[in-house]
CSV table of C-alpha atoms and ligand atoms in Angstrom, one decimal:
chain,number,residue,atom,x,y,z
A,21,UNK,CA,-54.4,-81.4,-83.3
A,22,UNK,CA,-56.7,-78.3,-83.0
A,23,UNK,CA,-58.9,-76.5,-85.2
A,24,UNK,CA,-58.7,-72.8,-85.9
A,25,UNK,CA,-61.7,-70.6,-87.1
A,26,UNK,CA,-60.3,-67.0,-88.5
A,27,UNK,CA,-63.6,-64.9,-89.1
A,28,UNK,CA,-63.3,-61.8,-91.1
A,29,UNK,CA,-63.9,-58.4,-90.5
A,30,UNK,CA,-67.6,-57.4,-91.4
A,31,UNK,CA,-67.3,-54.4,-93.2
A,32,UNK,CA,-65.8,-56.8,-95.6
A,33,UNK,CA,-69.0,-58.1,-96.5
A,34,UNK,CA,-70.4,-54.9,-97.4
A,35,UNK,CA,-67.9,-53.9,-100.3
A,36,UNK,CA,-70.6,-54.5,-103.2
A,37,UNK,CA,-68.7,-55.3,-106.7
A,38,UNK,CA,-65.4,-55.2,-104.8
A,39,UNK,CA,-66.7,-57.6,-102.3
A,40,UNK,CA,-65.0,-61.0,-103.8
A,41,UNK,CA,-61.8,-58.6,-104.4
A,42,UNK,CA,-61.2,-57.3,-100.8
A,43,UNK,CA,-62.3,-61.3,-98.8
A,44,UNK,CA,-59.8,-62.8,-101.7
A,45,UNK,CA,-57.4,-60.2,-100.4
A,46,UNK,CA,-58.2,-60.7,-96.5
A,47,UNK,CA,-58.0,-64.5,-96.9
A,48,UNK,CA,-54.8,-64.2,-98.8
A,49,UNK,CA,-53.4,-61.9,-96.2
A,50,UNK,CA,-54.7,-64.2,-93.0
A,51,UNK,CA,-53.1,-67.2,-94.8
A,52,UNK,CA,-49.6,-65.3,-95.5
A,53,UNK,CA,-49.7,-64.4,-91.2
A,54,UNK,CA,-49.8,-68.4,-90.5
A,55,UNK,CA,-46.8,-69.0,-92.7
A,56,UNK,CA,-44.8,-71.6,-91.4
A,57,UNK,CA,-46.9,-72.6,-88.6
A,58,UNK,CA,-48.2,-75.8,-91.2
A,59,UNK,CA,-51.8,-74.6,-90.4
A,60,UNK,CA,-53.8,-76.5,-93.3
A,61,UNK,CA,-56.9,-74.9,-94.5
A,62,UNK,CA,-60.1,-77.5,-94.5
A,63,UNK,CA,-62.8,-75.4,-95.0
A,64,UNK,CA,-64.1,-71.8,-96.3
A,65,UNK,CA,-67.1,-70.0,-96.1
A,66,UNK,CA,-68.0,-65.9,-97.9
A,67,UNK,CA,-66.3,-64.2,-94.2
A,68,UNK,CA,-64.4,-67.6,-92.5
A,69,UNK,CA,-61.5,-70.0,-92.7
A,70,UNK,CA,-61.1,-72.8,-90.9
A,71,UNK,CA,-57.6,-74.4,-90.2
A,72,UNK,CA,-55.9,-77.4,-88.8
A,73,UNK,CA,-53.3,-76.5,-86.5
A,74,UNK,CA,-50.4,-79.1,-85.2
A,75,UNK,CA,-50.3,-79.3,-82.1
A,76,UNK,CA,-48.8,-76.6,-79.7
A,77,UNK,CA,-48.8,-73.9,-82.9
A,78,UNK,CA,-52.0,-72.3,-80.9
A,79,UNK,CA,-49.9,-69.7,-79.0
A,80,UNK,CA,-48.0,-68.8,-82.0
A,81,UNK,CA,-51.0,-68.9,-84.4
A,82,UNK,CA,-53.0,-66.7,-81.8
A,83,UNK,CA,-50.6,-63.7,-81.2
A,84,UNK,CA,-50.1,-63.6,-84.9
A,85,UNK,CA,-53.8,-63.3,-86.0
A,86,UNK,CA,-54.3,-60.7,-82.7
A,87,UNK,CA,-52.1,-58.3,-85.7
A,88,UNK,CA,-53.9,-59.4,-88.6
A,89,UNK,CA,-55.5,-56.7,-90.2
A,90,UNK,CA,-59.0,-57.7,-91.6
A,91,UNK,CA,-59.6,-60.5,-88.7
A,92,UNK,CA,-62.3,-59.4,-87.2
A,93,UNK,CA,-62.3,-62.6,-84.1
A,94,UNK,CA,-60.5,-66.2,-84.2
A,95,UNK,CA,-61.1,-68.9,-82.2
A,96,UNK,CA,-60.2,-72.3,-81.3
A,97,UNK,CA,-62.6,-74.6,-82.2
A,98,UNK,CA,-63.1,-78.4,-81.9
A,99,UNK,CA,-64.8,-80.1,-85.1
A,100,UNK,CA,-66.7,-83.2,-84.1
A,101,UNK,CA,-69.4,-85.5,-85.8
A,102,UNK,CA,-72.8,-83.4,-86.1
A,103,UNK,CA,-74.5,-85.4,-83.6
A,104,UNK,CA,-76.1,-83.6,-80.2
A,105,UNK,CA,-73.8,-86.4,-77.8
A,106,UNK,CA,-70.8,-86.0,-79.2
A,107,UNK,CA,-71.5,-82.0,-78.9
A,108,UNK,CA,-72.8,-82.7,-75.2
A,109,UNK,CA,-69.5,-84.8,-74.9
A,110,UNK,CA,-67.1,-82.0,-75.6
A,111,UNK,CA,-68.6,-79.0,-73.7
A,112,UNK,CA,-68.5,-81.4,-70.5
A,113,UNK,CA,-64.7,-81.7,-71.1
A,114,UNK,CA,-64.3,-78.3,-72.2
A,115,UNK,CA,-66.1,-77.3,-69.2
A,116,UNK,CA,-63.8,-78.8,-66.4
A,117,UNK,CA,-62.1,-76.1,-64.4
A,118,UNK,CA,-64.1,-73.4,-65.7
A,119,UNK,CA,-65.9,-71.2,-63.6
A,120,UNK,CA,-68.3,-68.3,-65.2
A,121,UNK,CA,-71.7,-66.6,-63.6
A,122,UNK,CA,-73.3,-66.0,-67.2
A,123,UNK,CA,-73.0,-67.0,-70.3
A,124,UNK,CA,-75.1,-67.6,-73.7
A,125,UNK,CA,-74.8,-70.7,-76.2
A,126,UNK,CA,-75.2,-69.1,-80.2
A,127,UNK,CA,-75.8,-72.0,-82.8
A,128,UNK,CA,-75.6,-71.6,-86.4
A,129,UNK,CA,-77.2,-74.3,-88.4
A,130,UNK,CA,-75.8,-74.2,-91.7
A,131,UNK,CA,-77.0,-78.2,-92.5
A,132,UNK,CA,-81.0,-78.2,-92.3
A,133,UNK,CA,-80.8,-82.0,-92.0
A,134,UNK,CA,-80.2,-81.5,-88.9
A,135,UNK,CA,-82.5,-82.9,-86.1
A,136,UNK,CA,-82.7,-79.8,-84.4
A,137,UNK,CA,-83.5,-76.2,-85.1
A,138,UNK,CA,-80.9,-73.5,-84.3
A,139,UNK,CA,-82.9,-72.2,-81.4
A,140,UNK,CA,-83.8,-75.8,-79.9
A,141,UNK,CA,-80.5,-76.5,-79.7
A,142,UNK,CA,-79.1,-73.3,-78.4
A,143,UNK,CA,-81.9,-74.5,-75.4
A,144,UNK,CA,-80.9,-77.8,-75.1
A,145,UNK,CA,-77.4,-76.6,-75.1
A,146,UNK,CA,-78.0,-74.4,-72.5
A,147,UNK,CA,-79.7,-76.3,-70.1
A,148,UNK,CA,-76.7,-79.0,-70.3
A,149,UNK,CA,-73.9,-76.1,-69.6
A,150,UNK,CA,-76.2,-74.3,-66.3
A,151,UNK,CA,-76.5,-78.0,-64.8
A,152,UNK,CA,-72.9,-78.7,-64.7
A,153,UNK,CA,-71.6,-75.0,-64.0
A,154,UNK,CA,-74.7,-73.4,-62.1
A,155,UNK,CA,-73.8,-70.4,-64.4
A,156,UNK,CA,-76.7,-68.2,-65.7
A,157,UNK,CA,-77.9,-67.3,-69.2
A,158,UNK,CA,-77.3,-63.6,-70.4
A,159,UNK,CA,-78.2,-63.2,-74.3
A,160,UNK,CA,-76.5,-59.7,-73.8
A,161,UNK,CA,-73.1,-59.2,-72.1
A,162,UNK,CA,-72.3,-62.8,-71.0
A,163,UNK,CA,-69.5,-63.8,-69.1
A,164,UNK,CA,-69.0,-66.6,-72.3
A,165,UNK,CA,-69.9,-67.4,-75.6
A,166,UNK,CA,-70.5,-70.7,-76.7
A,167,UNK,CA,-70.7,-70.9,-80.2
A,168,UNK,CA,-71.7,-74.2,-82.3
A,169,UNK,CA,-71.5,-74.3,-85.9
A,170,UNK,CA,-73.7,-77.1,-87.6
A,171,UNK,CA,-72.0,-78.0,-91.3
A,172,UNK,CA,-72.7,-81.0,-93.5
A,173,UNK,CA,-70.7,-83.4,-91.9
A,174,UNK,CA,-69.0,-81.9,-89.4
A,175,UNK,CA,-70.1,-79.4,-86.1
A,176,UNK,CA,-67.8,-76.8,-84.9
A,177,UNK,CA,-68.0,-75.9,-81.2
A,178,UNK,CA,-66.0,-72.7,-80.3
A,179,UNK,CA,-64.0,-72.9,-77.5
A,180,UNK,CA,-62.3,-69.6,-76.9
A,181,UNK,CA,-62.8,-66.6,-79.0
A,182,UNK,CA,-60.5,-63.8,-79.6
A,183,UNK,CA,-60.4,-60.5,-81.0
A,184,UNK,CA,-58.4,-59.7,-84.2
A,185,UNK,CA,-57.5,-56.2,-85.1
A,186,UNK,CA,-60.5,-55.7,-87.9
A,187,UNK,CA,-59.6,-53.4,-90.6
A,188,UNK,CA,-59.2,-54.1,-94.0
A,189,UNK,CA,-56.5,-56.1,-95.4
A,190,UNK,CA,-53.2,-54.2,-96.6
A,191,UNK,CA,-53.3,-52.7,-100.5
A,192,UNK,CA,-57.2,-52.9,-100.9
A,193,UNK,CA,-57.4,-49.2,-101.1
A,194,UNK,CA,-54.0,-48.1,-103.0
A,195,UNK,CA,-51.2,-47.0,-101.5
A,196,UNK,CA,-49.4,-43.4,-99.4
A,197,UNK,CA,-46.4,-42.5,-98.3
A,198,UNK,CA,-46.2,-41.9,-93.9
A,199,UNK,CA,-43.7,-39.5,-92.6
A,200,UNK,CA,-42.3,-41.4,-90.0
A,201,UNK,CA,-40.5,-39.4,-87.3
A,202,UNK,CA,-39.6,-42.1,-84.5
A,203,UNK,CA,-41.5,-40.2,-81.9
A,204,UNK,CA,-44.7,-41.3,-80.5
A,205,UNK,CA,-47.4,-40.3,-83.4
A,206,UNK,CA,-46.2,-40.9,-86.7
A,207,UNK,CA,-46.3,-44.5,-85.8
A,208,UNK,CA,-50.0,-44.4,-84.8
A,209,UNK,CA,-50.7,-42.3,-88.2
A,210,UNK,CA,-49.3,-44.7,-90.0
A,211,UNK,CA,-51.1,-47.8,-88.3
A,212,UNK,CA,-54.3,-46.2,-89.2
A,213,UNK,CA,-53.8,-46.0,-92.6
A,214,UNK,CA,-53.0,-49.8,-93.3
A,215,UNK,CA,-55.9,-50.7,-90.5
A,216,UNK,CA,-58.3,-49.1,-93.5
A,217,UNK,CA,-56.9,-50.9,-96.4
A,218,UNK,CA,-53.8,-48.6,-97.4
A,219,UNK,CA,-50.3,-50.3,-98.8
A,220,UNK,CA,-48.0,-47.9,-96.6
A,221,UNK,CA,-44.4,-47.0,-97.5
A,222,UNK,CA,-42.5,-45.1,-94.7
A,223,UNK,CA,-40.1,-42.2,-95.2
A,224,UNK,CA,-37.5,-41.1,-92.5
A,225,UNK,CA,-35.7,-38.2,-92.1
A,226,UNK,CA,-32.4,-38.0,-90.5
A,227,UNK,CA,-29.9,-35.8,-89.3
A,228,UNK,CA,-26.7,-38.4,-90.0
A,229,UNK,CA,-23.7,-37.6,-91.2
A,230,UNK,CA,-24.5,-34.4,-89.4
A,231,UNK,CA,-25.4,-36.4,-86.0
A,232,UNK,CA,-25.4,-39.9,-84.6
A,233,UNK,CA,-27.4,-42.4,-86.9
A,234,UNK,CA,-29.7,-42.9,-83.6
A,235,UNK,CA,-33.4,-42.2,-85.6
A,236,UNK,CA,-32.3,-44.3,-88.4
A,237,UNK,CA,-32.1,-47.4,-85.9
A,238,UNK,CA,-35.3,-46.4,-84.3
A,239,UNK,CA,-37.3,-45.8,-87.5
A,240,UNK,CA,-36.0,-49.2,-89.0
A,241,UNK,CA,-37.1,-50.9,-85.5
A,242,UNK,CA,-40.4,-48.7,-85.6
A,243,UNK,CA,-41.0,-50.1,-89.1
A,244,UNK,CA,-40.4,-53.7,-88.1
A,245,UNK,CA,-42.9,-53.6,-86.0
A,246,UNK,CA,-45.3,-52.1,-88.5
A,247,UNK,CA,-44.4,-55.0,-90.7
A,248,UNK,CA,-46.5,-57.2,-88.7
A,249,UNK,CA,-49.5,-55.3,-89.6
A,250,UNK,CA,-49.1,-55.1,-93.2
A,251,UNK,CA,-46.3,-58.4,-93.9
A,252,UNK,CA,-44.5,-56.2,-96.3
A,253,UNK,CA,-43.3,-52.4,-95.3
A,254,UNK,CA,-40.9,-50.3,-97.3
A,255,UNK,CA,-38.9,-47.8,-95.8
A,256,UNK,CA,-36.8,-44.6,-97.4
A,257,UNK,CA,-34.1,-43.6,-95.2
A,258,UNK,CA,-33.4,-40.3,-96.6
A,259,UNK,CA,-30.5,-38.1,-95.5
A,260,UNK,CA,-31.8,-34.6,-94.5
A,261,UNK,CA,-28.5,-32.7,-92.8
A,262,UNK,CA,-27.5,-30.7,-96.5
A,263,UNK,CA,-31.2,-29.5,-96.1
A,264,UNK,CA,-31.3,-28.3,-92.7
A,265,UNK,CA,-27.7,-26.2,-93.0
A,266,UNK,CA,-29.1,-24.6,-95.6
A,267,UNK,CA,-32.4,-23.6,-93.9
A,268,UNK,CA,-30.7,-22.7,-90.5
A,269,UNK,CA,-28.2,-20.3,-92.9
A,270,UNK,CA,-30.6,-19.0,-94.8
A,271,UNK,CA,-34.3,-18.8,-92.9
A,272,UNK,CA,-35.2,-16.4,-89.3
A,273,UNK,CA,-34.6,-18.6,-86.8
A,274,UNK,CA,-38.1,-19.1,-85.8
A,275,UNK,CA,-39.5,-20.2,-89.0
A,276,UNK,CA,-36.5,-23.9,-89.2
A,277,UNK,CA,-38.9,-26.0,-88.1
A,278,UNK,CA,-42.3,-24.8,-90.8
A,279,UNK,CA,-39.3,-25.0,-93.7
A,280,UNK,CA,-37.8,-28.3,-92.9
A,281,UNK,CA,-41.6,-29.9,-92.6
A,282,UNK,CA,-42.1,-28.2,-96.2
A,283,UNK,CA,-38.9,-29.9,-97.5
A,284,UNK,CA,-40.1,-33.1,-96.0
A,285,UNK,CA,-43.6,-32.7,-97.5
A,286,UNK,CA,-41.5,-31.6,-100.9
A,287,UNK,CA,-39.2,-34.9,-100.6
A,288,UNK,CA,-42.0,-37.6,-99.2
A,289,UNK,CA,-44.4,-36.3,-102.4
A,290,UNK,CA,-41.1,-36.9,-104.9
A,291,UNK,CA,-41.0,-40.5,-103.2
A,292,UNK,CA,-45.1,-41.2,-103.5
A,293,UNK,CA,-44.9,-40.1,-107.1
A,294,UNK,CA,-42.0,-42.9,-107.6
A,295,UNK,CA,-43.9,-45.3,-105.8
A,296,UNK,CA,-47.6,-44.5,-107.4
A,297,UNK,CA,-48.8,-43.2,-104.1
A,298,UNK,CA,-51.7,-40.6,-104.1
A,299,UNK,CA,-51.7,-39.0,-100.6
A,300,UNK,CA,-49.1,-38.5,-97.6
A,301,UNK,CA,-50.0,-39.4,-94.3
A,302,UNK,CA,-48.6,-37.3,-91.0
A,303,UNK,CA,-49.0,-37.2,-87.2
A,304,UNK,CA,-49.8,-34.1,-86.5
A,305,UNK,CA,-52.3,-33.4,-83.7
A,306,UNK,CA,-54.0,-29.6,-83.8
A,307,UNK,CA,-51.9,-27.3,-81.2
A,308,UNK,CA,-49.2,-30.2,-79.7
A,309,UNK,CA,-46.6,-28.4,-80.5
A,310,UNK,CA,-46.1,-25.0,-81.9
A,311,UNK,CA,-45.7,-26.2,-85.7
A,312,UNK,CA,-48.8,-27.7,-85.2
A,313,UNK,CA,-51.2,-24.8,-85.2
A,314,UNK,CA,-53.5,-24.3,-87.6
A,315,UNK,CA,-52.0,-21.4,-89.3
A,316,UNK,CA,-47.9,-23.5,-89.2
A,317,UNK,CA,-50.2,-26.9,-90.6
A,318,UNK,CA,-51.4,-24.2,-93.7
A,319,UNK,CA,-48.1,-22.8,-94.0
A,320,UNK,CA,-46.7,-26.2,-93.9
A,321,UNK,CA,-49.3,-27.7,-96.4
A,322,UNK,CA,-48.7,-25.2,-99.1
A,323,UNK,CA,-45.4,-26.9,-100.1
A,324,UNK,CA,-47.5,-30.5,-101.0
A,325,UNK,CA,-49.6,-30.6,-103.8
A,326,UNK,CA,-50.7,-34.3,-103.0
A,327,UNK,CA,-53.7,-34.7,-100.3
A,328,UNK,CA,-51.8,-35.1,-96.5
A,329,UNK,CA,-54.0,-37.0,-94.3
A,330,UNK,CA,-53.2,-36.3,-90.6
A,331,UNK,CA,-55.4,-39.1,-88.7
A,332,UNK,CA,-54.3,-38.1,-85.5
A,333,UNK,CA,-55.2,-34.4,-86.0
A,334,UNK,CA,-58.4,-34.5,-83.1
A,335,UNK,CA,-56.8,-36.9,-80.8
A,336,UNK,CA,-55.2,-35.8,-77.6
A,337,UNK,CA,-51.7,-37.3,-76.6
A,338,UNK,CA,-52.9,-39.7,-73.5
A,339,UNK,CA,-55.3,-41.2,-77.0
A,340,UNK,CA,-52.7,-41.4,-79.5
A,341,UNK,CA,-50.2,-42.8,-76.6
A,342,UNK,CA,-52.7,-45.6,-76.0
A,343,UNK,CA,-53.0,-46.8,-79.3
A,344,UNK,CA,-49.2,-46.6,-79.0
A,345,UNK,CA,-48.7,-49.2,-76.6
A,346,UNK,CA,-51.8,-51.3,-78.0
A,347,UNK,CA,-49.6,-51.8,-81.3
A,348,UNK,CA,-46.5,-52.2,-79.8
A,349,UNK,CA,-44.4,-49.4,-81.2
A,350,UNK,CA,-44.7,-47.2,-77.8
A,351,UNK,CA,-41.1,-48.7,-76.1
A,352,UNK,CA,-39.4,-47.9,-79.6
A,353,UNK,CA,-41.1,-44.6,-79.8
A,354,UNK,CA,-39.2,-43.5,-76.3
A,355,UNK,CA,-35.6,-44.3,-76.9
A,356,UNK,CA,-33.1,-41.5,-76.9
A,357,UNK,CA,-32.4,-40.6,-80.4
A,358,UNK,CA,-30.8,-37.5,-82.3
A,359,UNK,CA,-33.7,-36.5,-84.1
A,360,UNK,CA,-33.1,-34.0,-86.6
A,361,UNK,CA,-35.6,-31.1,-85.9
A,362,UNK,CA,-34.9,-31.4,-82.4
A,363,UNK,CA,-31.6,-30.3,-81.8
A,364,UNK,CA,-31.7,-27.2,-83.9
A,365,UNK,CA,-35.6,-26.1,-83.2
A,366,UNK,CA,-35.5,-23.0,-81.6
A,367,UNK,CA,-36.2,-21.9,-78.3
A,368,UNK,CA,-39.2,-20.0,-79.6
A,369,UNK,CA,-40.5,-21.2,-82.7
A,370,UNK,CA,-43.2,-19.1,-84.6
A,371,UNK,CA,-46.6,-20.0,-83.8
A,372,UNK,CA,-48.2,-17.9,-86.5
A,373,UNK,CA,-46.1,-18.2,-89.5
A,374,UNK,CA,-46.3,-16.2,-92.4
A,375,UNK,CA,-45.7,-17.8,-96.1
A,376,UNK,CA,-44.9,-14.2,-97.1
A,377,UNK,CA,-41.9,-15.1,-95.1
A,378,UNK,CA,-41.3,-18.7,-95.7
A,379,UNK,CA,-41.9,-17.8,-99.2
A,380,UNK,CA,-39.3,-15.1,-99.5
A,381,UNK,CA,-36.5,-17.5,-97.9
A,382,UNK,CA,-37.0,-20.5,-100.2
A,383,UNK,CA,-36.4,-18.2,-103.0
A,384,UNK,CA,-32.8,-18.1,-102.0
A,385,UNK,CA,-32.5,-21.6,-101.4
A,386,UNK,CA,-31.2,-24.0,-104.1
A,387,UNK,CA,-34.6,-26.4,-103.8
A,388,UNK,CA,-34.3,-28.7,-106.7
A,389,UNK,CA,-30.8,-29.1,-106.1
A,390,UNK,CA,-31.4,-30.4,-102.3
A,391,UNK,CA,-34.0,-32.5,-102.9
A,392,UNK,CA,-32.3,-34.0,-105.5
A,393,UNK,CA,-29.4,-34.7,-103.5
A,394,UNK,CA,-31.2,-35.7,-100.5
A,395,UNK,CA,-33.2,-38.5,-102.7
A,396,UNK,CA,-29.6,-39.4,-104.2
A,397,UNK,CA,-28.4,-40.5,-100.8
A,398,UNK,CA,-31.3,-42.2,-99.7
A,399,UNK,CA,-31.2,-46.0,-98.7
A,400,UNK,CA,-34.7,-48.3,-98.7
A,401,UNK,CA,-35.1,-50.9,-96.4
A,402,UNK,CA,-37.6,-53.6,-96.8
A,403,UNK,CA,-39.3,-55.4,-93.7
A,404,UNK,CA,-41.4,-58.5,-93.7
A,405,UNK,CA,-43.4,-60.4,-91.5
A,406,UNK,CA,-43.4,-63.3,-90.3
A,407,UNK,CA,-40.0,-63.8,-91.4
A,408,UNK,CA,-37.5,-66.4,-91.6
A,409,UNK,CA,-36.5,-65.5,-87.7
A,410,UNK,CA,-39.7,-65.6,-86.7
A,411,UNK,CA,-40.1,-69.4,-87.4
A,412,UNK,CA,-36.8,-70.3,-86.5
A,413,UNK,CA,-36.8,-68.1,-82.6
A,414,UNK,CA,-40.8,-69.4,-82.3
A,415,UNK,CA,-41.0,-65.5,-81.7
A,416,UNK,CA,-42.5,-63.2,-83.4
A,417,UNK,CA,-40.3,-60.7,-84.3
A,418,UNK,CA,-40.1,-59.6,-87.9
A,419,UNK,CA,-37.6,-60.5,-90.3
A,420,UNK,CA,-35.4,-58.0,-92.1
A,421,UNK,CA,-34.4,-59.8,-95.3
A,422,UNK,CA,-32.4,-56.8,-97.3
A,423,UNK,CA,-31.2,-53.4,-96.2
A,424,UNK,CA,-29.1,-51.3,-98.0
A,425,UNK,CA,-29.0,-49.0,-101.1
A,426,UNK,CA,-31.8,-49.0,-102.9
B,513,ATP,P1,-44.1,-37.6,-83.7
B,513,ATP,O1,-44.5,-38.1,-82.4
B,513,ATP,O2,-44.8,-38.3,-84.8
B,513,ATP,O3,-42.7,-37.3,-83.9
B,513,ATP,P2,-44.4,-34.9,-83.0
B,513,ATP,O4,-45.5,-34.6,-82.0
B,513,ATP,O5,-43.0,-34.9,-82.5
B,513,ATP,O6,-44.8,-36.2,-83.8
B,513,ATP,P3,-43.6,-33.0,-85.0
B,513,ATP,O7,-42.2,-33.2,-84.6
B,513,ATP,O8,-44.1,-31.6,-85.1
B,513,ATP,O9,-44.6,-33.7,-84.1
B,513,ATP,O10,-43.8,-33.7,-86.3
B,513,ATP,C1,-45.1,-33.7,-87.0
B,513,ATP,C2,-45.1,-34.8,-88.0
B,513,ATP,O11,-44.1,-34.5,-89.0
B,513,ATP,C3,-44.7,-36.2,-87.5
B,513,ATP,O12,-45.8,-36.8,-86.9
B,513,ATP,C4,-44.2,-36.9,-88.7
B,513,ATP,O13,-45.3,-37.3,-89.5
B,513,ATP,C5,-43.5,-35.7,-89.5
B,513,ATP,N1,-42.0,-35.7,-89.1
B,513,ATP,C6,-41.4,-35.0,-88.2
B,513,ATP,N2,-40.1,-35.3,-88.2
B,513,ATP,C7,-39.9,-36.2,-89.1
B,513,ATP,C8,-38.7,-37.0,-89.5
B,513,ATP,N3,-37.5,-36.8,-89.0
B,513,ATP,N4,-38.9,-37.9,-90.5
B,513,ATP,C9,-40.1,-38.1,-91.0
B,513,ATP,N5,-41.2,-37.4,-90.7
B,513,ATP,C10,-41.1,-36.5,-89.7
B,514,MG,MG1,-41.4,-35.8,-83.3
């Protein structure tokens, strides 16, 4: 049996009114990312949980809370009688085979009955670990923590501490709607808006009938993984060939790629008004690519009349690629697909468009018409986390429990 302390992210403590609200939500979401694992809560304090786990869940436990957003660190910890030998007991045992130059004891005396101060027994404490490890004290930038907690009844003594993701929990601050290409951004974009509290629903658009259904797979396995972040991720699949023949027939070659991102803005705001969502997210970057200069991104915004939030707009590529790989979506982002814009950008795409232009060539477009159909056609997919598959492979991997027509 091991213990399990989950401490939450501070910024949580600092929400005024809201405060009970958004640690209600973060414990709520923390206990929903242990499902299945038969973790029982035993205690709670304002910004901690504490769980039993069975035996051998830790692995599982751990690389689940390392994607909880809202944890700030977790640790294992071992609860023992609050009494200093049975403390001393345990750090000898916890010490075999360990091997560290510095480290720094931090006690928390919540239980003033306690014989000894915080400070006195952080010293004692000490003194005990550099006799049987030689290791020296550093109160900044140790090697190791060692963390004691002193409660009525019980003291916890923190064995090893890990970081969670921090953030605020999913839904605490509403809800937008993420373009989501299936290249390496839009991913990122997207994980930045659930880290600070939003509910995000992803939209994808893709070229099939037109061409292979290659970027539907890799957005549905893109938002899969995003599921773990948020336990619950919607996704609109929505059909965006009818839209594209019409702008390659109609619009100067150079300007497809400025009208199919106003179409997308144009569809993704129709699907944030059904879902009550008040802003879109992107992943632009300023000057990646030629529809990302400043004057394409006006052009471009024009056609949205709810706020777009580009996260990603003052990050370089090697940046946003890191955070890629830290949340796992990076493999997924680099499969061949048949993306739509792709295939029919041009060569040389303006770089300076003007909406004079773009203006002019929507007017002979049937708009309404295309966006209804487009919508029409859609399908939603629902992922959750930690699923069904998750418990019964041990892994985890999220569950898809419905796809289809919406
Ligand atoms: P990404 O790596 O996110 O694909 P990118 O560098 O390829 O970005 P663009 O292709 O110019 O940039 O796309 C800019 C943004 O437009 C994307 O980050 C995404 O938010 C949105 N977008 C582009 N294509 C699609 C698509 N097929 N479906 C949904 N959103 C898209
Ligand atoms: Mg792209």
């Amino acid at each position: 049996m091991e213990h399990l302390l989950v401490n939450l992210f501070h910024e949580l403590a600092l929400k005024g009114e809201n405060r009970p609200l958004f640690l209600k939500k973060a414990k709520a979401h923390v206990k929903r990312a242990l499902k299945g694992l038969e973790a029982r809560l035993e205690a709670q304090w304002p910004m901690a949980l504490l769980f039993r786990l069975p035996q051998g869940a830790w692995p599982e436990a751990a690389a689940r809370l390392s994607a909880t957003l809202g944890v700030e660190t977790f640790a294992k910890v071992l609860r023992l009688p609050p009494d200093l030998k049975a403390i001393e007991a345990a750090l000898a045992k916890a010490l075999e085979g360990e091997s560290f130059a510095t480290f720094r004891v931090t006690a928390k005396r919540t239980d003033k009955t306690f014989p000894l101060t915080s400070p006195e027994l952080e010293r004692r404490l000490g003194a005990f670990i550099q006799e049987r490890t030689g290791a020296k004290v550093r109160l900044k930038g140790a090697e190791r923590e060692f963390v004691v907690r002193i409660l009525p009844g019980a003291a916890l003594l923190e064995v090893a501490r890990h970081p969670g993701p921090g953030g605020l929990p999913p839904g605490v601050s509403g809800k937008v709607v993420a373009l989501l290409s299936g290249g390496i951004d839009s991913p990122v974009a997207a994980y930045r808006l659930m880290r600070r509290g939003a509910e995000v629903v992803l939209v994808h658009f893709h070229p099939f009938p037109l061409l292979s259904g290659a970027s539907r797979e890799k957005a549905r396995a893109i938002a899969e993984r995003l599921a773990r972040f948020q336990h619950r991720v919607r996704l609109h699949l929505v059909p965006f060939s009818e839209v594209q023949r019409r702008i390659i027939l109609e619009a100067p070659k150079a300007y497809r790629v400025v009208l199919y991102r106003r179409y997308m803005l144009r569809l993704a705001e129709a699907v944030a008004k059904e879902e009550g969502a008040l802003a879109l997210v992107t992943g632009d970057s300023l000057g990646q690519v030629a529809s990302q200069t400043l004057e394409n991104l006006y052009v471009v915004n024009q056609a949205a009349t709810l706020p777009v939030f580009r996260p990603l707009i003052g990050l370089d590529k090697g940046e946003i690629v890191k955070e890629a790989q830290k949340i796992g979506t990076y493999p997924i982002s680099i499969l061949p697909d048949e993306e739509c814009c792709t295939l029919f950008a041009p060569k040389h795409p303006v770089t300076r468009a003007e909406l004079s232009v773009v203006l002019d060539t929507e007017a002979r477009l049937p708009t309404e018409e295309l966006l209804e159909l487009a919508l029409k056609d859609r399908e939603v997919a629902l992922f959750t986390w930690p699923g069904r598959k998750a418990l019964e492979e041990g892994a985890s991997r999220a569950f898809i429990m419905e796809h289809g027509p919406a």
